[in-house]
Amino acid sequence: FRGRYEHSIDAKGRTSVPSRFREVVTALGGSKLVLTTGLDTCLVAYPMAEWLAFEQRLAELPQFDADVVTLKRIYVSGAVECEVDKVGRLLIPATLRKHARLKRDALWAGMGSYIELWAKERFEELRKDVLSDEERRLGIARRLAELGL
C-alpha cells in the first residue's frame, strides 16, 4: 500500500476505500480489512492475511512483557473485521471513529503492508509539525541512516 488518498465519511460512518488499496486487498484474496486503533490518533487497517501474520508474530512475544500487553490492549482488543461492500465502501464502527477523531474528511495513508486512516486535518497538522522541525527531521535522517536506509 502506498500513496495518500482523501475521501469523505458519510453520516452512517462509511467511507470509500481507495481503488488502488481495494485492488491490493482483492489480490490478496479477500474483501475484508481488519481495522484497529493505532498508537497514534489514527486507525490502522490490515488485509486479513497480513493481520493473521501480525497476530502470529505477536503470539510469539513474551506474554508478560508490559509493552506487549499494552500493544495487545490497544491493537488487538480494538480490532474489528470490516467488509468492503460491493461499491468499495467500509463502515467504520463508531468507537473507532471516535478514537481517530474522524468526522467528515478522512485521509488514507499507505504504509507498505498496512494502511493508516486519519482525520485529514490531524494528518496535515502532524506532517506540517514534522516538516517544520529541522532538529526532528535531522534526527529522523540519522536514525534511518543507522537502520541502513
Tab-separated table of C-alpha atoms in Angstrom:
chain	number	residue	atom	x	y	z
A	1	PHE	CA	0.000	0.000	0.000
A	2	ARG	CA	1.427	3.348	-0.997
A	3	GLY	CA	0.140	6.848	-1.515
A	4	ARG	CA	-2.325	9.183	0.195
A	5	TYR	CA	-5.976	9.490	-0.751
A	6	GLU	CA	-8.645	11.809	0.592
A	7	HIS	CA	-12.225	10.592	1.000
A	8	SER	CA	-15.254	11.760	2.920
A	9	ILE	CA	-17.154	9.896	5.603
A	10	ASP	CA	-20.937	9.849	5.288
A	11	ALA	CA	-23.500	10.250	8.095
A	12	LYS	CA	-23.600	6.460	8.636
A	13	GLY	CA	-19.824	6.276	9.139
A	14	ARG	CA	-18.977	4.822	5.731
A	15	THR	CA	-16.049	5.840	3.569
A	16	SER	CA	-14.724	4.617	0.257
A	17	VAL	CA	-11.564	2.545	0.303
A	18	PRO	CA	-9.239	3.961	-2.365
A	19	SER	CA	-9.458	1.857	-5.531
A	20	ARG	CA	-5.719	1.138	-5.537
A	21	PHE	CA	-5.986	-0.197	-1.983
A	22	ARG	CA	-9.050	-2.288	-2.891
A	23	GLU	CA	-7.041	-3.820	-5.734
A	24	VAL	CA	-4.344	-4.912	-3.280
A	25	VAL	CA	-6.891	-6.359	-0.832
A	26	THR	CA	-8.594	-8.272	-3.659
A	27	ALA	CA	-5.230	-9.531	-4.981
A	28	LEU	CA	-4.514	-10.891	-1.501
A	29	GLY	CA	-7.701	-12.925	-1.778
A	30	GLY	CA	-10.174	-11.043	0.339
A	31	SER	CA	-12.728	-8.323	0.733
A	32	LYS	CA	-12.189	-7.703	4.454
A	33	LEU	CA	-9.912	-5.353	6.294
A	34	VAL	CA	-9.106	-5.615	9.976
A	35	LEU	CA	-9.453	-2.100	11.335
A	36	THR	CA	-7.994	-1.221	14.721
A	37	THR	CA	-6.959	1.675	16.932
A	38	GLY	CA	-3.473	2.966	16.239
A	39	LEU	CA	-0.869	4.018	18.769
A	40	ASP	CA	-1.332	7.487	17.274
A	41	THR	CA	-4.705	9.173	16.849
A	42	CYS	CA	-5.495	7.181	13.731
A	43	LEU	CA	-6.844	3.826	12.643
A	44	VAL	CA	-4.761	1.035	11.171
A	45	ALA	CA	-6.140	-1.313	8.510
A	46	TYR	CA	-4.679	-4.676	7.560
A	47	PRO	CA	-5.759	-7.162	4.910
A	48	MET	CA	-6.887	-10.326	6.717
A	49	ALA	CA	-3.781	-12.364	5.766
A	50	GLU	CA	-1.451	-9.619	6.983
A	51	TRP	CA	-3.415	-9.267	10.236
A	52	LEU	CA	-3.218	-13.005	10.915
A	53	ALA	CA	0.553	-12.934	10.328
A	54	PHE	CA	0.816	-9.961	12.721
A	55	GLU	CA	-1.181	-11.824	15.399
A	56	GLN	CA	1.103	-14.852	14.966
A	57	ARG	CA	4.218	-12.715	15.471
A	58	LEU	CA	2.579	-11.097	18.499
A	59	ALA	CA	1.734	-14.507	19.984
A	60	GLU	CA	5.422	-15.441	19.838
A	61	LEU	CA	6.441	-12.494	22.017
A	62	PRO	CA	6.717	-12.796	25.820
A	63	GLN	CA	3.135	-12.676	27.123
A	64	PHE	CA	4.065	-10.888	30.351
A	65	ASP	CA	6.178	-8.148	28.762
A	66	ALA	CA	4.430	-4.876	29.676
A	67	ASP	CA	4.849	-3.351	26.203
A	68	VAL	CA	3.461	-6.480	24.532
A	69	VAL	CA	0.452	-6.433	26.853
A	70	THR	CA	-0.115	-2.742	26.111
A	71	LEU	CA	0.068	-3.361	22.364
A	72	LYS	CA	-2.474	-6.172	22.685
A	73	ARG	CA	-4.776	-3.923	24.727
A	74	ILE	CA	-4.656	-1.156	22.155
A	75	TYR	CA	-4.308	-3.061	18.888
A	76	VAL	CA	-5.895	-6.477	19.316
A	77	SER	CA	-8.754	-5.540	21.631
A	78	GLY	CA	-9.712	-2.683	19.314
A	79	ALA	CA	-9.637	-4.810	16.146
A	80	VAL	CA	-12.788	-5.202	14.064
A	81	GLU	CA	-13.203	-7.192	10.845
A	82	CYS	CA	-14.795	-4.878	8.294
A	83	GLU	CA	-16.212	-5.961	4.951
A	84	VAL	CA	-15.606	-3.754	1.935
A	85	ASP	CA	-19.022	-3.618	0.243
A	86	LYS	CA	-19.718	-4.062	-3.473
A	87	VAL	CA	-19.241	-0.367	-4.199
A	88	GLY	CA	-15.964	-0.190	-2.257
A	89	ARG	CA	-17.197	1.349	0.990
A	90	LEU	CA	-16.192	0.418	4.501
A	91	LEU	CA	-18.340	1.035	7.579
A	92	ILE	CA	-16.123	2.383	10.351
A	93	PRO	CA	-17.505	1.467	13.791
A	94	ALA	CA	-18.355	4.467	15.981
A	95	THR	CA	-15.777	3.558	18.659
A	96	LEU	CA	-13.022	3.551	16.053
A	97	ARG	CA	-14.221	6.828	14.519
A	98	LYS	CA	-14.104	8.361	17.997
A	99	HIS	CA	-10.528	7.149	18.628
A	100	ALA	CA	-9.271	8.681	15.360
A	101	ARG	CA	-11.485	11.794	15.672
A	102	LEU	CA	-12.933	11.028	12.254
A	103	LYS	CA	-15.757	13.300	11.257
A	104	ARG	CA	-16.154	14.202	7.563
A	105	ASP	CA	-12.756	14.404	5.834
A	106	ALA	CA	-10.541	11.332	6.003
A	107	LEU	CA	-7.112	10.582	4.631
A	108	TRP	CA	-5.940	7.059	3.760
A	109	ALA	CA	-2.136	6.695	4.002
A	110	GLY	CA	-0.416	3.659	2.511
A	111	MET	CA	2.236	2.280	4.851
A	112	GLY	CA	3.568	-0.711	2.905
A	113	SER	CA	1.910	-3.800	4.352
A	114	TYR	CA	-0.887	-1.862	6.079
A	115	ILE	CA	-2.875	1.366	5.800
A	116	GLU	CA	-3.488	4.208	8.225
A	117	LEU	CA	-6.751	6.166	8.267
A	118	TRP	CA	-6.544	9.686	9.641
A	119	ALA	CA	-8.764	12.686	10.153
A	120	LYS	CA	-7.433	14.779	7.258
A	121	GLU	CA	-6.745	17.880	9.337
A	122	ARG	CA	-4.920	15.859	12.027
A	123	PHE	CA	-2.654	14.198	9.441
A	124	GLU	CA	-1.853	17.569	7.851
A	125	GLU	CA	-1.003	19.048	11.286
A	126	LEU	CA	1.290	16.126	12.082
A	127	ARG	CA	3.019	16.332	8.706
A	128	LYS	CA	3.462	20.116	8.983
A	129	ASP	CA	4.898	19.793	12.508
A	130	VAL	CA	7.481	17.227	11.401
A	131	LEU	CA	8.476	19.096	8.249
A	132	SER	CA	8.853	22.423	10.071
A	133	ASP	CA	11.058	20.996	12.863
A	134	GLU	CA	14.588	20.829	11.433
A	135	GLU	CA	16.058	19.139	14.524
A	136	ARG	CA	13.424	16.402	14.375
A	137	ARG	CA	13.926	15.885	10.622
A	138	LEU	CA	17.696	15.576	11.126
A	139	GLY	CA	17.095	13.117	13.972
A	140	ILE	CA	14.882	11.006	11.721
A	141	ALA	CA	17.510	11.126	8.970
A	142	ARG	CA	20.223	9.975	11.422
A	143	ARG	CA	18.047	7.131	12.682
A	144	LEU	CA	17.225	5.997	9.139
A	145	ALA	CA	20.937	6.040	8.288
A	146	GLU	CA	21.596	3.857	11.377
A	147	LEU	CA	18.996	1.428	10.054
A	148	GLY	CA	20.706	1.357	6.663
A	149	LEU	CA	18.210	3.452	4.685
